[in-house]
Amino acid sequence: MAKNEFSEPHRVVYYETDDTGHLTLAMLINLFVLVSEDQNAALKLTTDDIHSLGVGWVVTQYHLQVDKLPQIGDQVTLKTRATAFNKYFAYREYWLLDTEGNQLAYGEGIWVTMSYATRKIATIPAAIMAPYGTEPVKRLPRLPRPEKVDQTATSVAKPYTVRYFDIDENGHVNNAHYFDWMLDTLPAEWLRQHQPVDVRIRFENEVKYGHQVTSEVAHSHATTTQHTVKIGATTAVLATIDWQPRR
């Protein structure tokens, strides 16, 4: 395995699943972040090392493709690769595989380093990327963007107050929580009968402790939902999710 790749086994447990026993979208993101954190640990690149440089990693965009969500008790393999980077952006890939090596889900993400002093994007420190052995590139892959929200579609909105336990070590909402907020606007029975197959999501503005947010969903057609999370009039997150009947 290349130096910039890492994999590890994982058993799906009950608190990672919904009431159908399938892994949730939020937990899929958590597992993808987990394997990348464990890769960092294996490379002896600790969180303290990164923070000592005055920055933290922040995701700006994900694209997820889901073939099948595993269930409680399933043994899976988590895999990641720090594929490419340039001065300001890093491109990372993720895989969720079954015991025979078949792909259950694939993810790709664009990450930046955020300055704790300015709360703005900072140049990626060379010391952070050096352990991976990944060569810098001029251009990174472009991830598909969420669709523009259909203003004519009927929408449903729910308010949420950001709790202390929604916040991560960067001082803003853990990105997995957005998936719970977005999907919570859909009817429970509909969620039980469908699984996401393609997710395009962009994180545009920080959401912090105590903020009042609104999660809104609109169906652009029967199997596509468009999602927005806002702080007042400010858009924090945009996402488009394609669905199929659960098999």
PDB file of C-alpha atoms in Angstrom:
ATOM      1  CA  MET A   1       0.000   0.000   0.000  1.00  0.00           C
ATOM      2  CA  ALA A   2       1.292   3.463  -0.905  1.00  0.00           C
ATOM      3  CA  LYS A   3       2.457   5.726   1.896  1.00  0.00           C
ATOM      4  CA  ASN A   4      -0.443   8.102   1.332  1.00  0.00           C
ATOM      5  CA  GLU A   5      -3.007   5.258   1.665  1.00  0.00           C
ATOM      6  CA  PHE A   6      -4.346   3.668   4.824  1.00  0.00           C
ATOM      7  CA  SER A   7      -6.996   1.082   5.677  1.00  0.00           C
ATOM      8  CA  GLU A   8      -8.400  -0.573   8.784  1.00  0.00           C
ATOM      9  CA  PRO A   9     -11.207  -2.980   9.726  1.00  0.00           C
ATOM     10  CA  HIS A  10     -14.408  -1.837  11.415  1.00  0.00           C
ATOM     11  CA  ARG A  11     -17.525  -3.507  12.813  1.00  0.00           C
ATOM     12  CA  VAL A  12     -20.793  -1.612  12.376  1.00  0.00           C
ATOM     13  CA  VAL A  13     -22.428  -1.167  15.794  1.00  0.00           C
ATOM     14  CA  TYR A  14     -25.960  -0.242  16.816  1.00  0.00           C
ATOM     15  CA  TYR A  15     -25.340   3.452  17.575  1.00  0.00           C
ATOM     16  CA  GLU A  16     -24.068   3.979  14.029  1.00  0.00           C
ATOM     17  CA  THR A  17     -27.367   2.882  12.470  1.00  0.00           C
ATOM     18  CA  ASP A  18     -30.973   4.031  12.071  1.00  0.00           C
ATOM     19  CA  ASP A  19     -34.123   2.112  13.035  1.00  0.00           C
ATOM     20  CA  THR A  20     -33.787  -0.096   9.945  1.00  0.00           C
ATOM     21  CA  GLY A  21     -30.360  -1.243  11.179  1.00  0.00           C
ATOM     22  CA  HIS A  22     -28.464   0.456   8.314  1.00  0.00           C
ATOM     23  CA  LEU A  23     -25.487   2.772   8.719  1.00  0.00           C
ATOM     24  CA  THR A  24     -26.592   6.420   8.640  1.00  0.00           C
ATOM     25  CA  LEU A  25     -25.196   9.011   6.270  1.00  0.00           C
ATOM     26  CA  ALA A  26     -23.860  11.029   9.211  1.00  0.00           C
ATOM     27  CA  MET A  27     -22.029   7.985  10.552  1.00  0.00           C
ATOM     28  CA  LEU A  28     -20.597   7.214   7.113  1.00  0.00           C
ATOM     29  CA  ILE A  29     -18.979  10.657   7.221  1.00  0.00           C
ATOM     30  CA  ASN A  30     -17.771  10.004  10.772  1.00  0.00           C
ATOM     31  CA  LEU A  31     -16.163   6.730   9.670  1.00  0.00           C
ATOM     32  CA  PHE A  32     -14.446   8.428   6.740  1.00  0.00           C
ATOM     33  CA  VAL A  33     -13.040  11.076   9.086  1.00  0.00           C
ATOM     34  CA  LEU A  34     -12.050   8.366  11.575  1.00  0.00           C
ATOM     35  CA  VAL A  35      -9.928   6.459   9.071  1.00  0.00           C
ATOM     36  CA  SER A  36      -8.164   9.660   7.992  1.00  0.00           C
ATOM     37  CA  GLU A  37      -7.472  10.533  11.641  1.00  0.00           C
ATOM     38  CA  ASP A  38      -6.106   7.031  12.213  1.00  0.00           C
ATOM     39  CA  GLN A  39      -3.895   7.460   9.147  1.00  0.00           C
ATOM     40  CA  ASN A  40      -2.512  10.637  10.689  1.00  0.00           C
ATOM     41  CA  ALA A  41      -1.819   8.776  13.933  1.00  0.00           C
ATOM     42  CA  ALA A  42      -0.011   6.003  12.036  1.00  0.00           C
ATOM     43  CA  LEU A  43       2.152   8.670  10.391  1.00  0.00           C
ATOM     44  CA  LYS A  44       2.769  10.234  13.839  1.00  0.00           C
ATOM     45  CA  LEU A  45       1.045  13.403  12.680  1.00  0.00           C
ATOM     46  CA  THR A  46      -0.973  14.303  15.771  1.00  0.00           C
ATOM     47  CA  THR A  47      -3.743  16.847  16.174  1.00  0.00           C
ATOM     48  CA  ASP A  48      -1.447  18.769  18.529  1.00  0.00           C
ATOM     49  CA  ASP A  49       1.193  18.912  15.776  1.00  0.00           C
ATOM     50  CA  ILE A  50      -1.326  20.500  13.420  1.00  0.00           C
ATOM     51  CA  HIS A  51      -2.724  22.900  16.011  1.00  0.00           C
ATOM     52  CA  SER A  52       0.784  24.014  16.969  1.00  0.00           C
ATOM     53  CA  LEU A  53       0.993  25.565  13.495  1.00  0.00           C
ATOM     54  CA  GLY A  54      -2.066  27.696  14.247  1.00  0.00           C
ATOM     55  CA  VAL A  55      -4.392  25.900  11.838  1.00  0.00           C
ATOM     56  CA  GLY A  56      -6.981  23.145  11.698  1.00  0.00           C
ATOM     57  CA  TRP A  57      -8.370  21.051   8.839  1.00  0.00           C
ATOM     58  CA  VAL A  58     -11.805  22.086   7.550  1.00  0.00           C
ATOM     59  CA  VAL A  59     -13.812  20.373   4.808  1.00  0.00           C
ATOM     60  CA  THR A  60     -15.403  22.585   2.161  1.00  0.00           C
ATOM     61  CA  GLN A  61     -17.038  19.995  -0.082  1.00  0.00           C
ATOM     62  CA  TYR A  62     -17.917  16.302  -0.235  1.00  0.00           C
ATOM     63  CA  HIS A  63     -19.147  14.054  -3.013  1.00  0.00           C
ATOM     64  CA  LEU A  64     -20.441  10.673  -1.846  1.00  0.00           C
ATOM     65  CA  GLN A  65     -21.580   7.690  -3.909  1.00  0.00           C
ATOM     66  CA  VAL A  66     -23.365   4.903  -2.060  1.00  0.00           C
ATOM     67  CA  ASP A  67     -23.883   1.416  -3.475  1.00  0.00           C
ATOM     68  CA  LYS A  68     -25.151  -0.225  -0.294  1.00  0.00           C
ATOM     69  CA  LEU A  69     -25.196   0.820   3.350  1.00  0.00           C
ATOM     70  CA  PRO A  70     -23.977  -1.913   5.748  1.00  0.00           C
ATOM     71  CA  GLN A  71     -26.033  -3.105   8.715  1.00  0.00           C
ATOM     72  CA  ILE A  72     -25.470  -3.779  12.412  1.00  0.00           C
ATOM     73  CA  GLY A  73     -22.757  -6.385  12.909  1.00  0.00           C
ATOM     74  CA  ASP A  74     -21.329  -6.172   9.392  1.00  0.00           C
ATOM     75  CA  GLN A  75     -17.554  -6.279   9.144  1.00  0.00           C
ATOM     76  CA  VAL A  76     -16.245  -3.628   6.765  1.00  0.00           C
ATOM     77  CA  THR A  77     -12.951  -2.060   5.740  1.00  0.00           C
ATOM     78  CA  LEU A  78     -12.371   1.684   5.867  1.00  0.00           C
ATOM     79  CA  LYS A  79      -9.821   3.022   3.392  1.00  0.00           C
ATOM     80  CA  THR A  80      -8.518   6.481   2.588  1.00  0.00           C
ATOM     81  CA  ARG A  81      -5.922   8.164   0.418  1.00  0.00           C
ATOM     82  CA  ALA A  82      -4.420  11.640   0.671  1.00  0.00           C
ATOM     83  CA  THR A  83      -4.473  11.882  -3.108  1.00  0.00           C
ATOM     84  CA  ALA A  84      -3.388  15.417  -4.072  1.00  0.00           C
ATOM     85  CA  PHE A  85      -2.872  18.943  -2.793  1.00  0.00           C
ATOM     86  CA  ASN A  86      -1.798  22.422  -3.808  1.00  0.00           C
ATOM     87  CA  LYS A  87      -1.094  25.639  -1.925  1.00  0.00           C
ATOM     88  CA  TYR A  88      -4.581  26.031  -0.451  1.00  0.00           C
ATOM     89  CA  PHE A  89      -6.570  22.833  -1.074  1.00  0.00           C
ATOM     90  CA  ALA A  90      -6.167  19.124  -0.379  1.00  0.00           C
ATOM     91  CA  TYR A  91      -8.093  16.334  -2.120  1.00  0.00           C
ATOM     92  CA  ARG A  92      -8.773  13.151  -0.145  1.00  0.00           C
ATOM     93  CA  GLU A  93     -10.587   9.951  -1.184  1.00  0.00           C
ATOM     94  CA  TYR A  94     -12.408   7.400   0.961  1.00  0.00           C
ATOM     95  CA  TRP A  95     -13.775   3.890   0.497  1.00  0.00           C
ATOM     96  CA  LEU A  96     -16.114   1.654   2.477  1.00  0.00           C
ATOM     97  CA  LEU A  97     -15.595  -1.987   1.458  1.00  0.00           C
ATOM     98  CA  ASP A  98     -17.211  -5.289   2.406  1.00  0.00           C
ATOM     99  CA  THR A  99     -15.268  -8.372   3.536  1.00  0.00           C
ATOM    100  CA  GLU A 100     -14.699  -9.419  -0.081  1.00  0.00           C
ATOM    101  CA  GLY A 101     -13.348  -6.031  -1.103  1.00  0.00           C
ATOM    102  CA  ASN A 102     -16.491  -4.883  -2.904  1.00  0.00           C
ATOM    103  CA  GLN A 103     -17.201  -1.169  -2.740  1.00  0.00           C
ATOM    104  CA  LEU A 104     -20.123  -0.201  -0.520  1.00  0.00           C
ATOM    105  CA  ALA A 105     -19.494   3.549  -0.659  1.00  0.00           C
ATOM    106  CA  TYR A 106     -16.983   5.990  -2.107  1.00  0.00           C
ATOM    107  CA  GLY A 107     -16.277   9.536  -1.020  1.00  0.00           C
ATOM    108  CA  GLU A 108     -14.103  12.421  -2.108  1.00  0.00           C
ATOM    109  CA  GLY A 109     -13.550  15.634  -0.226  1.00  0.00           C
ATOM    110  CA  ILE A 110     -11.853  18.995  -0.597  1.00  0.00           C
ATOM    111  CA  TRP A 111     -10.131  20.216   2.557  1.00  0.00           C
ATOM    112  CA  VAL A 112      -8.451  23.474   3.558  1.00  0.00           C
ATOM    113  CA  THR A 113      -6.491  24.626   6.573  1.00  0.00           C
ATOM    114  CA  MET A 114      -8.214  27.361   8.564  1.00  0.00           C
ATOM    115  CA  SER A 115      -6.251  29.879  10.606  1.00  0.00           C
ATOM    116  CA  TYR A 116      -7.477  29.952  14.199  1.00  0.00           C
ATOM    117  CA  ALA A 117      -6.410  33.597  14.443  1.00  0.00           C
ATOM    118  CA  THR A 118      -8.356  34.881  11.431  1.00  0.00           C
ATOM    119  CA  ARG A 119     -10.936  32.063  10.913  1.00  0.00           C
ATOM    120  CA  LYS A 120     -10.004  32.237   7.217  1.00  0.00           C
ATOM    121  CA  ILE A 121      -8.338  29.842   4.763  1.00  0.00           C
ATOM    122  CA  ALA A 122      -4.567  29.656   5.265  1.00  0.00           C
ATOM    123  CA  THR A 123      -1.734  28.263   3.164  1.00  0.00           C
ATOM    124  CA  ILE A 124      -1.358  24.548   3.932  1.00  0.00           C
ATOM    125  CA  PRO A 125       1.856  24.191   5.991  1.00  0.00           C
ATOM    126  CA  ALA A 126       4.419  21.957   4.274  1.00  0.00           C
ATOM    127  CA  ALA A 127       4.974  20.094   7.548  1.00  0.00           C
ATOM    128  CA  ILE A 128       1.383  18.828   7.478  1.00  0.00           C
ATOM    129  CA  MET A 129       1.660  17.253   4.021  1.00  0.00           C
ATOM    130  CA  ALA A 130       5.223  15.935   4.221  1.00  0.00           C
ATOM    131  CA  PRO A 131       4.398  12.675   6.105  1.00  0.00           C
ATOM    132  CA  TYR A 132       2.029  11.511   3.335  1.00  0.00           C
ATOM    133  CA  GLY A 133       4.634  11.635   0.582  1.00  0.00           C
ATOM    134  CA  THR A 134       2.032  13.141  -1.778  1.00  0.00           C
ATOM    135  CA  GLU A 135       3.412  15.377  -4.515  1.00  0.00           C
ATOM    136  CA  PRO A 136       1.830  18.830  -4.996  1.00  0.00           C
ATOM    137  CA  VAL A 137      -0.188  19.454  -8.158  1.00  0.00           C
ATOM    138  CA  LYS A 138      -1.364  22.572  -9.961  1.00  0.00           C
ATOM    139  CA  ARG A 139      -4.991  21.504 -10.337  1.00  0.00           C
ATOM    140  CA  LEU A 140      -7.178  19.338  -8.147  1.00  0.00           C
ATOM    141  CA  PRO A 141     -10.208  17.335  -9.340  1.00  0.00           C
ATOM    142  CA  ARG A 142     -13.443  19.329  -9.430  1.00  0.00           C
ATOM    143  CA  LEU A 143     -16.210  17.834  -7.331  1.00  0.00           C
ATOM    144  CA  PRO A 144     -19.808  18.080  -8.598  1.00  0.00           C
ATOM    145  CA  ARG A 145     -21.683  20.919  -6.949  1.00  0.00           C
ATOM    146  CA  PRO A 146     -25.160  20.830  -5.429  1.00  0.00           C
ATOM    147  CA  GLU A 147     -27.933  21.951  -7.747  1.00  0.00           C
ATOM    148  CA  LYS A 148     -29.501  25.365  -7.355  1.00  0.00           C
ATOM    149  CA  VAL A 149     -32.510  25.184  -5.089  1.00  0.00           C
ATOM    150  CA  ASP A 150     -35.778  25.022  -7.023  1.00  0.00           C
ATOM    151  CA  GLN A 151     -37.685  28.051  -5.746  1.00  0.00           C
ATOM    152  CA  THR A 152     -40.961  26.711  -7.151  1.00  0.00           C
ATOM    153  CA  ALA A 153     -40.808  23.402  -5.258  1.00  0.00           C
ATOM    154  CA  THR A 154     -42.737  22.906  -2.040  1.00  0.00           C
ATOM    155  CA  SER A 155     -40.357  23.014   0.894  1.00  0.00           C
ATOM    156  CA  VAL A 156     -40.319  21.946   4.541  1.00  0.00           C
ATOM    157  CA  ALA A 157     -38.226  23.723   7.178  1.00  0.00           C
ATOM    158  CA  LYS A 158     -37.203  22.875  10.753  1.00  0.00           C
ATOM    159  CA  PRO A 159     -35.359  25.085  13.263  1.00  0.00           C
ATOM    160  CA  TYR A 160     -32.460  23.884  15.423  1.00  0.00           C
ATOM    161  CA  THR A 161     -30.367  25.440  18.166  1.00  0.00           C
ATOM    162  CA  VAL A 162     -26.676  24.492  18.024  1.00  0.00           C
ATOM    163  CA  ARG A 163     -25.796  22.619  21.211  1.00  0.00           C
ATOM    164  CA  TYR A 164     -22.467  22.315  22.974  1.00  0.00           C
ATOM    165  CA  PHE A 165     -22.216  18.672  21.868  1.00  0.00           C
ATOM    166  CA  ASP A 166     -22.619  19.655  18.202  1.00  0.00           C
ATOM    167  CA  ILE A 167     -19.268  21.486  18.284  1.00  0.00           C
ATOM    168  CA  ASP A 168     -15.911  19.986  17.300  1.00  0.00           C
ATOM    169  CA  GLU A 169     -12.358  20.932  18.253  1.00  0.00           C
ATOM    170  CA  ASN A 170     -12.274  23.631  15.563  1.00  0.00           C
ATOM    171  CA  GLY A 171     -14.997  25.508  17.448  1.00  0.00           C
ATOM    172  CA  HIS A 172     -17.784  24.988  14.928  1.00  0.00           C
ATOM    173  CA  VAL A 173     -20.424  22.359  14.106  1.00  0.00           C
ATOM    174  CA  ASN A 174     -19.057  18.898  13.335  1.00  0.00           C
ATOM    175  CA  ASN A 175     -19.918  18.417   9.650  1.00  0.00           C
ATOM    176  CA  ALA A 176     -21.624  15.059  10.289  1.00  0.00           C
ATOM    177  CA  HIS A 177     -24.369  16.838  12.260  1.00  0.00           C
ATOM    178  CA  TYR A 178     -25.504  18.696   9.148  1.00  0.00           C
ATOM    179  CA  PHE A 179     -26.532  15.377   7.602  1.00  0.00           C
ATOM    180  CA  ASP A 180     -28.803  14.613  10.557  1.00  0.00           C
ATOM    181  CA  TRP A 181     -30.374  18.085  10.351  1.00  0.00           C
ATOM    182  CA  MET A 182     -30.906  17.783   6.591  1.00  0.00           C
ATOM    183  CA  LEU A 183     -32.406  14.294   6.635  1.00  0.00           C
ATOM    184  CA  ASP A 184     -34.572  15.043   9.669  1.00  0.00           C
ATOM    185  CA  THR A 185     -36.729  17.271   7.454  1.00  0.00           C
ATOM    186  CA  LEU A 186     -37.834  14.182   5.479  1.00  0.00           C
ATOM    187  CA  PRO A 187     -40.686  11.892   6.651  1.00  0.00           C
ATOM    188  CA  ALA A 188     -39.564   8.888   8.703  1.00  0.00           C
ATOM    189  CA  GLU A 189     -41.407   6.374   6.533  1.00  0.00           C
ATOM    190  CA  TRP A 190     -39.857   7.811   3.382  1.00  0.00           C
ATOM    191  CA  LEU A 191     -36.376   7.489   4.942  1.00  0.00           C
ATOM    192  CA  ARG A 192     -37.090   3.878   5.903  1.00  0.00           C
ATOM    193  CA  GLN A 193     -37.953   3.080   2.292  1.00  0.00           C
ATOM    194  CA  HIS A 194     -35.085   4.931   0.548  1.00  0.00           C
ATOM    195  CA  GLN A 195     -31.313   5.104   0.682  1.00  0.00           C
ATOM    196  CA  PRO A 196     -29.059   7.893  -0.602  1.00  0.00           C
ATOM    197  CA  VAL A 197     -27.014   7.001  -3.683  1.00  0.00           C
ATOM    198  CA  ASP A 198     -25.328  10.299  -4.580  1.00  0.00           C
ATOM    199  CA  VAL A 199     -24.630  13.263  -2.292  1.00  0.00           C
ATOM    200  CA  ARG A 200     -23.156  16.624  -3.312  1.00  0.00           C
ATOM    201  CA  ILE A 201     -22.599  19.014  -0.426  1.00  0.00           C
ATOM    202  CA  ARG A 202     -20.806  22.327   0.078  1.00  0.00           C
ATOM    203  CA  PHE A 203     -19.993  23.964   3.407  1.00  0.00           C
ATOM    204  CA  GLU A 204     -20.084  27.716   2.841  1.00  0.00           C
ATOM    205  CA  ASN A 205     -20.131  29.402   6.265  1.00  0.00           C
ATOM    206  CA  GLU A 206     -19.310  28.373   9.815  1.00  0.00           C
ATOM    207  CA  VAL A 207     -22.034  27.524  12.297  1.00  0.00           C
ATOM    208  CA  LYS A 208     -21.073  27.932  15.950  1.00  0.00           C
ATOM    209  CA  TYR A 209     -22.363  27.174  19.420  1.00  0.00           C
ATOM    210  CA  GLY A 210     -25.662  28.896  20.210  1.00  0.00           C
ATOM    211  CA  HIS A 211     -26.531  29.758  16.622  1.00  0.00           C
ATOM    212  CA  GLN A 212     -30.138  29.343  15.547  1.00  0.00           C
ATOM    213  CA  VAL A 213     -30.257  27.493  12.228  1.00  0.00           C
ATOM    214  CA  THR A 214     -32.995  26.424   9.837  1.00  0.00           C
ATOM    215  CA  SER A 215     -32.783  23.223   7.799  1.00  0.00           C
ATOM    216  CA  GLU A 216     -34.938  23.315   4.659  1.00  0.00           C
ATOM    217  CA  VAL A 217     -35.675  20.622   2.093  1.00  0.00           C
ATOM    218  CA  ALA A 218     -37.399  20.682  -1.289  1.00  0.00           C
ATOM    219  CA  HIS A 219     -38.033  17.797  -3.711  1.00  0.00           C
ATOM    220  CA  SER A 220     -36.833  18.749  -7.192  1.00  0.00           C
ATOM    221  CA  HIS A 221     -38.383  15.459  -8.351  1.00  0.00           C
ATOM    222  CA  ALA A 222     -39.433  12.152  -6.796  1.00  0.00           C
ATOM    223  CA  THR A 223     -35.961  10.843  -5.973  1.00  0.00           C
ATOM    224  CA  THR A 224     -33.889  14.029  -5.580  1.00  0.00           C
ATOM    225  CA  THR A 225     -33.923  16.313  -2.555  1.00  0.00           C
ATOM    226  CA  GLN A 226     -32.339  19.745  -2.271  1.00  0.00           C
ATOM    227  CA  HIS A 227     -31.187  20.925   1.145  1.00  0.00           C
ATOM    228  CA  THR A 228     -30.194  24.244   2.668  1.00  0.00           C
ATOM    229  CA  VAL A 229     -29.014  25.004   6.201  1.00  0.00           C
ATOM    230  CA  LYS A 230     -29.109  28.708   7.060  1.00  0.00           C
ATOM    231  CA  ILE A 231     -28.254  31.063   9.895  1.00  0.00           C
ATOM    232  CA  GLY A 232     -30.890  33.716   9.321  1.00  0.00           C
ATOM    233  CA  ALA A 233     -30.414  34.750   5.682  1.00  0.00           C
ATOM    234  CA  THR A 234     -26.846  33.384   5.499  1.00  0.00           C
ATOM    235  CA  THR A 235     -26.406  30.022   3.783  1.00  0.00           C
ATOM    236  CA  ALA A 236     -24.166  27.659   5.745  1.00  0.00           C
ATOM    237  CA  VAL A 237     -24.648  24.454   3.744  1.00  0.00           C
ATOM    238  CA  LEU A 238     -26.068  23.463   0.352  1.00  0.00           C
ATOM    239  CA  ALA A 239     -26.659  19.861  -0.669  1.00  0.00           C
ATOM    240  CA  THR A 240     -28.340  17.747  -3.325  1.00  0.00           C
ATOM    241  CA  ILE A 241     -29.110  14.096  -2.584  1.00  0.00           C
ATOM    242  CA  ASP A 242     -30.254  11.476  -5.081  1.00  0.00           C
ATOM    243  CA  TRP A 243     -32.158   8.505  -3.629  1.00  0.00           C
ATOM    244  CA  GLN A 244     -33.350   5.063  -4.630  1.00  0.00           C
ATOM    245  CA  PRO A 245     -35.773   2.606  -2.999  1.00  0.00           C
ATOM    246  CA  ARG A 246     -34.000   0.632  -0.288  1.00  0.00           C
ATOM    247  CA  ARG A 247     -33.059  -2.866  -1.400  1.00  0.00           C
TER     248      ARG A 247
END
